Amino acid sequence: MATQTFVLQVGVALLVVAVGLAAAYVQARRAQTQEATTRAMSVARTVASTPAVVEALASATPTPAVQDYAEDVRRGTGTDFVVVMTTQGVRYSHPDPAQVGQRFIGHIAAAVRGGEVVEDYTGTLGPSRRVVVPVESDAGEVVGLVSVGIRRTALSRAVSEQLPGLLLAGAAAALLSGLGTGLVSRRTRRQTLGLGEEQLREMYEYYDAVLHAVTEGLLLVDQDGRLQLANDEAVRLLGLPQGASGRPLADLGLSPALTAALSDGVRREDELHVTDARVLVLGTAPAMWEGRRLGTVATLRDRTDLEHLTGELDSARGLTEALRSQAHESANRIHTIVSLIELGHVDRALDFATDELAVTQQLTDDVVAADTEPALAALLVGKSAQASERGIDLRIAPGAQWPTGAVPVRDVVTIAGNLIDNAFDAVAGLPPGSERRVEVDARVDDDHLVLEVVDSGPGLPEAGVGAVVRRGFSTKGEGRAGRRGIGLALVAQTIDRLGGTLDVTGPPGARFVVSLPLVSREEESRA
């Protein structure tokens, strides 16, 4: 491409120089002709107005005097001929004395009438530029004519004398143009890394196709924190506006944590970030070229569904561990009852079994008796077993209700499971002997579903109340790759998607109140 550009520019430069030389030559020739005409006209008018010429034309024998005067003028002015003649065109003077007395070759009619003649004509001396003016007496009568001419060969010779200068100027212009073109060509090769136009086209087509075909989001941020590239998946995952390329990250509506992660230049691997609608896995690395840093390249993967499933799996795993521990504890209790019976303490064995059954059954009865979504009821039963294992007093408010089908099951598990787990973690760290209590209430209030989770833990720090639902907030530390603090962010994300609100208060303790609009089944079916 650089070679083609060079050849094209050199061709254009040579064409411009050639046209310029031709135009300069034509202009020089025209200027010489104009200068010759002006000079001949001045000489002719001067001769025609000379008193000696007027007097000689009035005498009987003007030829000798006029011939000598005309030749002196011709030699003095550098013209090729000065001819004085009668009004009939009979010459009184001529550079060739043999032509004296002969008729003038050319047009004189206009001059005889008192005008002036300017023309190119071929006479006895060859082609020439000539003028003819009248000689007038004191009475204003035309008594003769004066013609002054310069041969065309003299004009051509004068133009030819200027030609070397014109050619030198044209050569200098062509040289400078070629040098400039060579520099442009060299820079073009450097800018395109020596690649040809076909290679550049194929590279762009293939790279662009691959860029938009990959299933991961791909971003490139320059050193100034401006987004330079984003493929289709990145635009979808981040909800970027049209025309985002070239704009600062701070103007794209991203969260402060994600903006900082994309622009601080720190290498990251599989770091979790929560947006308004998704949980994303972020990886960043420096973008380098020949030892020079261009910016930061980032990859994004959608982990929203996986994070929901992971939360459900964690709940199931916790329930499994609780059931395993309860099974172990139940085996110990059964052995105790059997041993009491073997030792003959039947009444004490019966009392022991009845007390344990009453404590275990009471919470289950409270949950089952409530008008509650089965998924929520199952979650609460599982959490009760987990609470018992961890020494936590889990209380379900009397009359708790959560209409079936009011909220998708997955959202119920996400909201209630994460809030209860967070409450369990808050009270589990209390000193021995402290009250470890978690209360759960679910109710319908003014066409809204309300879920309330209260714990007796240390409460939220003052700085954490406003930031409790942002990504990364956790009372247990950040953890590896930023994996803590996702649960509450998922809760906030789910509540926002359902059009609800989350109110957080404390200390003392911590109170999380979720309010979701209640949609009737008829409205839901129409939607």
Coordinates of C-alpha atoms in Angstrom, one line a residue:
M1 CA 0.0 0.0 0.0
A2 CA 2.9 2.4 0.8
T3 CA 4.5 1.6 -2.6
Q4 CA 1.2 2.2 -4.4
T5 CA 0.8 5.5 -2.5
F6 CA 4.4 6.5 -3.4
V7 CA 3.9 5.8 -7.1
L8 CA 0.6 7.5 -7.2
Q9 CA 1.9 10.6 -5.4
V10 CA 5.0 10.8 -7.5
G11 CA 2.9 10.5 -10.7
V12 CA 0.6 13.3 -9.5
A13 CA 3.6 15.4 -8.5
L14 CA 5.2 14.9 -12.0
L15 CA 2.0 15.7 -13.7
V16 CA 1.5 18.9 -11.7
V17 CA 5.1 19.9 -12.4
A18 CA 4.7 19.2 -16.1
V19 CA 1.5 21.2 -16.3
G20 CA 3.1 24.0 -14.3
L21 CA 6.1 24.1 -16.7
A22 CA 3.8 24.2 -19.7
A23 CA 1.7 27.0 -18.1
A24 CA 4.8 28.9 -17.2
Y25 CA 6.2 28.6 -20.7
V26 CA 2.9 29.8 -22.2
Q27 CA 2.8 32.6 -19.8
A28 CA 6.4 33.6 -20.5
R29 CA 5.7 33.6 -24.3
R30 CA 2.6 35.7 -23.8
A31 CA 4.5 38.1 -21.6
Q32 CA 7.3 38.4 -24.2
T33 CA 4.8 39.1 -26.9
Q34 CA 3.0 41.7 -24.8
E35 CA 6.3 43.3 -24.0
A36 CA 7.4 43.4 -27.7
T37 CA 4.0 44.9 -28.7
T38 CA 4.3 47.6 -26.0
R39 CA 7.9 48.4 -27.0
A40 CA 7.1 48.5 -30.7
M41 CA 4.1 50.7 -30.1
S42 CA 6.1 53.1 -28.0
V43 CA 8.9 53.4 -30.7
A44 CA 6.3 53.8 -33.5
R45 CA 4.5 56.6 -31.7
T46 CA 7.7 58.3 -30.9
V47 CA 8.9 58.2 -34.5
A48 CA 5.5 59.3 -35.8
S49 CA 5.5 62.4 -33.5
T50 CA 9.1 63.4 -34.3
P51 CA 9.0 66.8 -36.0
A52 CA 11.9 65.8 -38.3
V53 CA 9.8 62.9 -39.7
V54 CA 6.8 65.1 -40.2
E55 CA 8.8 67.7 -42.0
A56 CA 10.6 65.1 -44.1
L57 CA 7.3 63.6 -45.2
A58 CA 6.2 67.1 -46.4
S59 CA 9.4 67.6 -48.5
A60 CA 9.8 66.5 -52.1
T61 CA 12.7 64.0 -51.3
P62 CA 12.2 62.5 -47.8
T63 CA 13.9 59.2 -48.3
P64 CA 17.6 59.9 -47.3
A65 CA 16.8 61.8 -44.2
V66 CA 14.0 59.3 -43.1
Q67 CA 16.2 56.3 -43.9
D68 CA 19.0 57.4 -41.8
Y69 CA 16.8 58.4 -38.8
A70 CA 14.8 55.2 -39.0
E71 CA 17.9 53.0 -38.9
D72 CA 19.3 54.9 -36.0
V73 CA 16.1 54.4 -34.1
R74 CA 16.0 50.7 -35.0
R75 CA 19.5 50.1 -33.8
G76 CA 19.0 52.1 -30.7
T77 CA 15.7 50.4 -29.6
G78 CA 16.6 46.8 -30.6
T79 CA 13.7 46.4 -32.9
D80 CA 14.0 44.5 -36.2
F81 CA 12.6 47.2 -38.5
V82 CA 11.4 50.8 -38.5
V83 CA 9.5 51.6 -41.7
V84 CA 8.3 55.0 -42.6
M85 CA 5.9 55.0 -45.6
T86 CA 3.3 57.0 -47.4
T87 CA -0.4 56.5 -46.9
Q88 CA -0.4 54.3 -49.9
G89 CA 2.2 52.0 -48.3
V90 CA 5.3 53.1 -50.3
R91 CA 8.4 52.7 -48.1
Y92 CA 10.8 55.6 -47.3
S93 CA 12.9 53.4 -45.0
H94 CA 13.8 49.8 -44.5
P95 CA 16.7 47.8 -43.0
D96 CA 17.2 46.4 -46.5
P97 CA 17.8 49.5 -48.7
A98 CA 16.6 47.4 -51.7
Q99 CA 13.1 47.4 -50.2
V100 CA 13.0 51.3 -50.1
G101 CA 10.4 52.4 -52.7
Q102 CA 8.6 49.1 -52.5
R103 CA 5.1 48.6 -51.0
F104 CA 4.7 47.6 -47.4
I105 CA 3.5 44.1 -46.8
G106 CA 0.7 44.1 -44.2
H107 CA -2.5 45.9 -43.2
I108 CA -2.5 49.7 -43.1
A109 CA -6.1 50.6 -43.7
A110 CA -7.0 51.3 -40.1
A111 CA -3.9 53.4 -39.6
V112 CA -4.7 55.5 -42.8
R113 CA -8.0 56.4 -41.1
G114 CA -6.1 57.6 -38.0
G115 CA -6.2 54.4 -36.0
E116 CA -3.5 51.9 -35.0
V117 CA -2.7 48.4 -36.3
V118 CA -1.3 45.5 -34.1
E119 CA -0.8 42.2 -35.9
D120 CA 1.4 39.1 -36.5
Y121 CA 2.4 39.1 -40.1
T122 CA 5.0 37.5 -42.4
G123 CA 6.9 40.2 -44.4
T124 CA 10.2 40.5 -46.1
L125 CA 12.1 39.7 -42.8
G126 CA 9.8 36.7 -41.9
P127 CA 7.1 36.4 -39.3
S128 CA 7.0 39.3 -36.9
R129 CA 5.0 41.2 -34.3
R130 CA 4.3 44.6 -35.8
V131 CA 2.4 47.8 -35.3
V132 CA 1.4 50.6 -37.7
V133 CA 0.5 54.1 -36.5
P134 CA -0.3 57.3 -38.5
V135 CA 1.9 60.4 -38.9
E136 CA -0.3 63.5 -38.6
S137 CA 0.5 67.1 -39.7
D138 CA -0.1 70.1 -37.5
A139 CA -3.5 70.3 -39.1
G140 CA -4.4 66.8 -38.0
E141 CA -4.1 65.3 -41.5
V142 CA -2.5 61.8 -41.9
V143 CA 0.5 62.5 -44.1
G144 CA 2.3 59.1 -43.6
L145 CA 2.6 55.9 -41.6
V146 CA 5.2 54.4 -39.3
S147 CA 5.5 50.6 -38.8
V148 CA 7.8 49.0 -36.2
G149 CA 8.2 45.3 -35.8
I150 CA 10.0 42.5 -33.9
R151 CA 10.5 39.1 -35.5
R152 CA 9.0 36.1 -33.9
T153 CA 12.3 34.3 -33.8
A154 CA 13.6 37.0 -31.5
L155 CA 10.6 36.5 -29.2
S156 CA 11.2 32.7 -29.2
R157 CA 14.9 33.3 -28.4
A158 CA 13.9 35.4 -25.4
V159 CA 11.5 32.8 -24.1
S160 CA 14.1 30.0 -24.6
E161 CA 16.5 32.0 -22.5
Q162 CA 14.0 31.7 -19.6
L163 CA 13.4 28.0 -20.2
P164 CA 16.5 26.7 -18.1
G165 CA 15.2 28.7 -15.1
L166 CA 11.7 27.2 -15.5
L167 CA 13.1 23.7 -15.9
L168 CA 15.3 24.2 -12.8
A169 CA 12.3 25.3 -10.8
G170 CA 10.3 22.4 -12.0
A171 CA 13.1 19.9 -11.2
A172 CA 13.4 21.4 -7.7
A173 CA 9.6 21.1 -7.2
A174 CA 9.6 17.5 -8.4
L175 CA 12.5 16.7 -6.1
L176 CA 10.9 18.2 -3.1
S177 CA 7.6 16.5 -3.9
G178 CA 9.3 13.2 -4.3
L179 CA 11.2 13.6 -1.0
G180 CA 7.9 14.5 0.8
T181 CA 6.2 11.5 -0.9
G182 CA 9.0 9.2 0.2
L183 CA 8.7 10.4 3.8
V184 CA 5.0 9.8 3.7
S185 CA 5.5 6.4 2.2
R186 CA 8.0 5.5 4.9
R187 CA 5.7 6.6 7.6
T188 CA 2.8 4.7 6.1
R189 CA 5.0 1.5 6.1
R190 CA 5.9 2.1 9.7
Q191 CA 2.3 2.8 10.8
T192 CA 1.0 -0.3 9.0
L193 CA 3.9 -2.5 10.3
G194 CA 4.8 -3.2 6.7
L195 CA 1.5 -5.0 5.9
G196 CA -0.1 -4.7 2.6
E197 CA -3.7 -3.5 2.0
E198 CA -4.9 -7.1 1.5
Q199 CA -3.3 -8.3 4.7
L200 CA -4.8 -5.4 6.6
R201 CA -8.2 -6.1 5.2
E202 CA -8.1 -9.8 6.0
M203 CA -6.7 -9.1 9.5
Y204 CA -9.5 -6.6 10.2
E205 CA -12.2 -9.0 8.9
Y206 CA -10.9 -12.0 10.8
Y207 CA -10.1 -10.2 14.1
D208 CA -13.5 -8.4 14.0
A209 CA -15.3 -11.7 13.4
V210 CA -13.5 -13.4 16.2
L211 CA -14.0 -10.5 18.5
H212 CA -17.7 -10.5 18.2
A213 CA -18.1 -14.3 18.0
V214 CA -16.5 -15.1 21.4
T215 CA -19.0 -15.9 24.1
E216 CA -17.1 -13.9 26.8
G217 CA -17.2 -10.2 27.1
L218 CA -14.0 -8.5 26.0
L219 CA -13.0 -4.9 26.9
L220 CA -10.0 -2.7 26.1
V221 CA -9.4 0.3 28.3
D222 CA -6.5 2.8 27.4
Q223 CA -4.1 4.4 29.9
D224 CA -6.5 7.4 30.3
G225 CA -9.4 5.3 31.5
R226 CA -11.3 5.5 28.2
L227 CA -13.1 2.5 26.7
Q228 CA -11.5 1.8 23.3
L229 CA -13.1 -1.6 22.5
A230 CA -16.1 -3.6 23.6
N231 CA -17.5 -6.7 21.8
D232 CA -21.2 -7.6 21.6
E233 CA -21.1 -9.8 24.8
A234 CA -19.5 -7.1 26.9
V235 CA -22.1 -4.5 25.7
R236 CA -24.9 -7.0 26.7
L237 CA -23.4 -7.9 30.1
L238 CA -22.7 -4.3 31.1
G239 CA -25.6 -2.7 29.4
L240 CA -23.3 -0.2 27.7
P241 CA -25.0 2.7 25.8
Q242 CA -24.5 3.3 22.1
G243 CA -21.3 5.1 21.2
A244 CA -19.5 3.9 24.4
S245 CA -16.2 3.6 22.6
G246 CA -13.9 6.5 23.3
R247 CA -15.8 7.7 26.4
P248 CA -14.4 7.6 29.9
L249 CA -15.5 4.6 32.1
A250 CA -16.9 7.0 34.6
D251 CA -19.5 8.2 32.1
L252 CA -20.8 4.7 31.3
G253 CA -22.9 4.2 34.4
L254 CA -20.7 1.3 35.8
S255 CA -20.4 0.7 39.5
P256 CA -17.4 2.5 41.2
A257 CA -15.9 -0.9 42.1
L258 CA -16.1 -2.2 38.5
T259 CA -14.8 1.1 37.1
A260 CA -11.8 1.0 39.5
A261 CA -11.1 -2.6 38.6
L262 CA -11.1 -1.8 34.9
S263 CA -8.8 1.2 35.1
D264 CA -6.3 0.7 37.9
G265 CA -4.1 -1.6 35.9
V266 CA -3.9 -4.4 38.5
R267 CA -4.0 -7.9 37.2
R268 CA -7.1 -9.8 38.4
E269 CA -8.3 -13.4 38.0
D270 CA -11.9 -14.6 38.4
E271 CA -13.0 -11.6 40.6
L272 CA -16.7 -11.4 41.2
H273 CA -18.6 -8.1 40.6
V274 CA -22.3 -7.5 40.9
T275 CA -24.1 -5.1 38.5
D276 CA -27.8 -4.0 38.7
A277 CA -28.8 -7.2 36.8
R278 CA -25.9 -9.7 36.8
V279 CA -23.1 -11.3 38.7
L280 CA -19.9 -11.1 36.6
V281 CA -16.6 -12.9 36.8
L282 CA -13.9 -10.3 35.9
G283 CA -10.3 -11.0 34.7
T284 CA -7.9 -8.2 33.8
A285 CA -4.4 -8.1 32.4
P286 CA -2.1 -5.4 31.0
A287 CA -2.3 -5.0 27.2
M288 CA 1.4 -4.8 26.0
W289 CA 2.9 -4.2 22.6
E290 CA 6.7 -4.4 22.1
G291 CA 7.3 -3.6 25.8
R292 CA 4.9 -0.6 25.7
R293 CA 1.7 -0.7 27.7
L294 CA -1.4 0.2 25.7
G295 CA -3.9 -0.1 28.5
T296 CA -5.9 -2.9 30.2
V297 CA -7.7 -5.9 28.6
A298 CA -10.6 -7.4 30.5
T299 CA -12.7 -10.4 30.1
L300 CA -16.2 -10.9 31.6
R301 CA -18.3 -14.0 32.2
D302 CA -21.9 -14.2 33.3
R303 CA -22.2 -16.0 36.6
T304 CA -25.7 -14.9 37.6
D305 CA -27.5 -18.2 37.3
L306 CA -24.5 -20.1 38.6
E307 CA -24.4 -17.9 41.7
H308 CA -28.1 -18.5 42.4
L309 CA -27.5 -22.2 42.1
T310 CA -24.4 -22.0 44.3
G311 CA -26.4 -20.3 47.0
E312 CA -29.0 -23.1 46.8
L313 CA -26.3 -25.7 46.9
D314 CA -24.7 -24.0 49.9
S315 CA -28.1 -24.1 51.6
A316 CA -28.6 -27.8 50.7
R317 CA -25.0 -28.6 51.9
G318 CA -25.7 -26.8 55.2
L319 CA -28.9 -28.7 55.6
T320 CA -27.2 -32.0 54.8
E321 CA -24.5 -31.3 57.4
A322 CA -27.1 -30.4 60.0
L323 CA -29.1 -33.6 59.2
R324 CA -25.9 -35.6 59.5
S325 CA -25.2 -34.0 62.9
Q326 CA -28.7 -34.5 64.0
A327 CA -28.6 -38.1 62.9
H328 CA -25.5 -38.6 65.0
E329 CA -27.2 -36.8 67.9
S330 CA -30.3 -38.8 67.5
A331 CA -28.3 -42.0 67.6
N332 CA -26.8 -40.9 70.9
R333 CA -30.3 -40.0 72.3
I334 CA -31.7 -43.4 71.2
H335 CA -28.8 -45.2 72.9
T336 CA -29.5 -43.2 76.0
I337 CA -33.2 -44.1 76.0
V338 CA -32.4 -47.8 75.3
S339 CA -29.8 -47.8 78.1
L340 CA -32.3 -46.2 80.6
I341 CA -34.8 -48.9 79.7
E342 CA -32.2 -51.6 80.2
L343 CA -31.3 -50.1 83.6
G344 CA -35.0 -50.2 84.6
H345 CA -35.6 -46.5 84.4
V346 CA -38.6 -46.7 82.0
D347 CA -40.3 -43.5 83.3
R348 CA -37.1 -41.4 82.9
A349 CA -36.6 -42.9 79.5
L350 CA -40.2 -41.9 78.5
D351 CA -39.8 -38.4 79.9
F352 CA -36.5 -37.9 78.1
A353 CA -37.9 -39.0 74.7
T354 CA -41.1 -36.9 75.1
D355 CA -39.1 -33.7 76.0
E356 CA -36.8 -34.1 72.9
L357 CA -39.8 -34.8 70.6
A358 CA -41.7 -31.8 71.9
V359 CA -38.7 -29.4 71.4
T360 CA -38.1 -30.7 67.8
Q361 CA -41.7 -30.8 66.8
Q362 CA -42.7 -27.3 68.1
L363 CA -40.7 -25.4 65.4
T364 CA -41.8 -27.8 62.7
D365 CA -45.4 -27.4 63.7
D366 CA -45.1 -23.6 63.7
V367 CA -43.7 -23.6 60.1
V368 CA -46.1 -26.2 58.7
A369 CA -49.1 -24.5 60.4
A370 CA -48.3 -21.2 58.7
D371 CA -49.8 -20.2 55.4
T372 CA -46.4 -20.2 53.7
E373 CA -44.9 -20.9 50.3
P374 CA -43.8 -24.6 50.5
A375 CA -40.3 -23.7 49.3
L376 CA -40.0 -21.1 52.1
A377 CA -41.4 -23.6 54.6
A378 CA -38.9 -26.2 53.5
L379 CA -36.1 -23.6 53.7
L380 CA -37.1 -22.6 57.3
V381 CA -37.3 -26.3 58.4
G382 CA -33.8 -26.9 57.0
K383 CA -32.5 -23.7 58.6
S384 CA -34.1 -24.7 61.9
A385 CA -32.0 -27.9 61.9
Q386 CA -28.9 -25.9 61.0
A387 CA -29.7 -23.4 63.8
S388 CA -30.0 -26.2 66.3
E389 CA -26.7 -27.6 65.2
R390 CA -25.0 -24.3 65.6
G391 CA -26.6 -23.5 68.9
I392 CA -28.8 -20.7 67.5
D393 CA -32.3 -19.9 68.7
L394 CA -34.4 -19.6 65.4
R395 CA -37.8 -18.2 66.0
I396 CA -40.7 -18.1 63.5
A397 CA -43.2 -15.4 64.2
P398 CA -46.7 -16.8 65.0
G399 CA -49.1 -16.4 62.0
A400 CA -46.3 -16.0 59.5
Q401 CA -47.6 -16.2 55.9
W402 CA -46.2 -16.0 52.4
P403 CA -48.8 -16.7 49.7
T404 CA -47.9 -19.6 47.4
G405 CA -46.7 -18.5 43.9
A406 CA -46.4 -14.8 44.8
V407 CA -42.7 -14.8 44.1
P408 CA -40.7 -17.3 42.0
V409 CA -39.2 -20.1 44.1
R410 CA -35.6 -19.3 43.1
D411 CA -36.1 -15.7 44.3
V412 CA -37.6 -16.8 47.6
V413 CA -34.6 -19.0 48.3
T414 CA -32.2 -16.3 47.3
I415 CA -33.7 -13.6 49.5
A416 CA -34.7 -15.6 52.6
G417 CA -31.7 -18.0 52.4
N418 CA -29.1 -15.3 52.2
L419 CA -30.7 -13.1 54.8
I420 CA -31.0 -16.0 57.3
D421 CA -27.4 -17.2 56.6
N422 CA -26.2 -13.7 57.1
A423 CA -28.0 -13.5 60.5
F424 CA -26.6 -16.9 61.5
D425 CA -23.1 -15.7 60.8
A426 CA -23.7 -12.6 62.7
V427 CA -24.8 -14.3 66.0
A428 CA -22.4 -17.3 65.6
G429 CA -19.4 -15.1 66.4
L430 CA -20.9 -13.8 69.7
P431 CA -19.0 -14.7 72.9
P432 CA -20.0 -17.8 74.9
G433 CA -23.1 -17.2 77.0
S434 CA -24.5 -14.5 74.7
E435 CA -28.0 -14.7 73.3
R436 CA -27.8 -16.2 69.8
R437 CA -31.3 -15.4 68.5
V438 CA -32.6 -15.0 64.9
E439 CA -36.3 -14.1 64.3
V440 CA -38.1 -14.5 61.0
D441 CA -41.5 -13.0 60.1
A442 CA -43.4 -13.1 56.8
R443 CA -46.6 -11.3 56.3
V444 CA -48.9 -9.4 53.9
D445 CA -49.1 -5.7 54.6
D446 CA -51.0 -3.2 52.3
D447 CA -50.7 -5.3 49.1
H448 CA -47.0 -5.9 49.8
L449 CA -45.2 -9.1 50.9
V450 CA -43.0 -8.3 53.8
L451 CA -40.1 -10.6 55.0
E452 CA -38.3 -9.5 58.2
V453 CA -35.1 -11.1 59.5
V454 CA -33.8 -9.9 62.9
D455 CA -30.7 -11.1 64.7
S456 CA -29.2 -10.3 68.1
G457 CA -25.7 -10.0 66.7
P458 CA -23.3 -7.0 67.1
G459 CA -25.2 -5.1 64.4
L460 CA -23.8 -3.3 61.4
P461 CA -21.0 -0.8 61.7
E462 CA -22.1 2.8 61.0
A463 CA -20.1 2.9 57.7
G464 CA -21.6 -0.4 56.6
V465 CA -25.3 0.5 56.9
G466 CA -25.3 2.5 53.7
A467 CA -23.0 0.1 51.9
V468 CA -24.5 -3.2 53.1
V469 CA -25.8 -4.2 49.7
R470 CA -22.8 -3.2 47.6
R471 CA -20.6 -5.9 46.1
G472 CA -17.9 -7.0 48.6
F473 CA -19.5 -5.9 51.8
S474 CA -18.9 -8.6 54.5
T475 CA -18.3 -8.7 58.2
K476 CA -16.0 -11.7 57.6
G477 CA -13.4 -10.1 55.3
E478 CA -13.0 -10.1 51.6
G479 CA -11.8 -13.6 51.1
R480 CA -10.1 -15.0 48.0
A481 CA -10.8 -13.3 44.7
G482 CA -13.5 -11.1 46.2
R483 CA -15.9 -14.0 46.8
R484 CA -17.4 -12.7 50.0
G485 CA -20.1 -10.0 50.0
I486 CA -22.0 -11.5 47.1
G487 CA -25.0 -12.8 49.0
L488 CA -26.4 -9.5 50.1
A489 CA -25.6 -8.0 46.7
L490 CA -27.7 -10.7 45.1
V491 CA -30.5 -10.1 47.6
A492 CA -30.5 -6.4 46.6
Q493 CA -30.3 -7.2 42.9
T494 CA -33.3 -9.7 43.2
I495 CA -35.4 -7.2 45.2
D496 CA -34.7 -4.4 42.7
R497 CA -35.7 -6.7 39.8
L498 CA -39.0 -7.6 41.6
G499 CA -39.7 -3.9 42.2
G500 CA -39.3 -4.1 46.0
T501 CA -37.4 -2.3 48.7
L502 CA -34.8 -3.4 51.3
D503 CA -34.6 -1.5 54.6
V504 CA -31.6 -2.2 56.9
T505 CA -31.4 -0.9 60.5
G506 CA -29.2 -1.6 63.5
P507 CA -27.5 -1.8 65.9
P508 CA -28.5 -3.1 68.3
G509 CA -28.6 -6.2 66.3
A510 CA -29.5 -6.0 62.6
R511 CA -32.9 -5.8 61.1
F512 CA -33.5 -6.6 57.4
V513 CA -37.0 -5.7 56.1
V514 CA -37.9 -6.8 52.5
S515 CA -41.0 -5.4 50.9
L516 CA -42.2 -6.7 47.6
P517 CA -45.4 -5.7 45.7
L518 CA -48.1 -8.4 45.8
V519 CA -49.3 -9.4 42.4
S520 CA -52.5 -11.3 42.2
R521 CA -52.7 -14.5 40.1
E522 CA -55.2 -12.9 37.7
E523 CA -52.8 -10.0 37.1
E524 CA -49.8 -12.3 36.8
S525 CA -51.6 -14.4 34.2
R526 CA -52.5 -11.3 32.2
A527 CA -48.9 -10.2 32.3

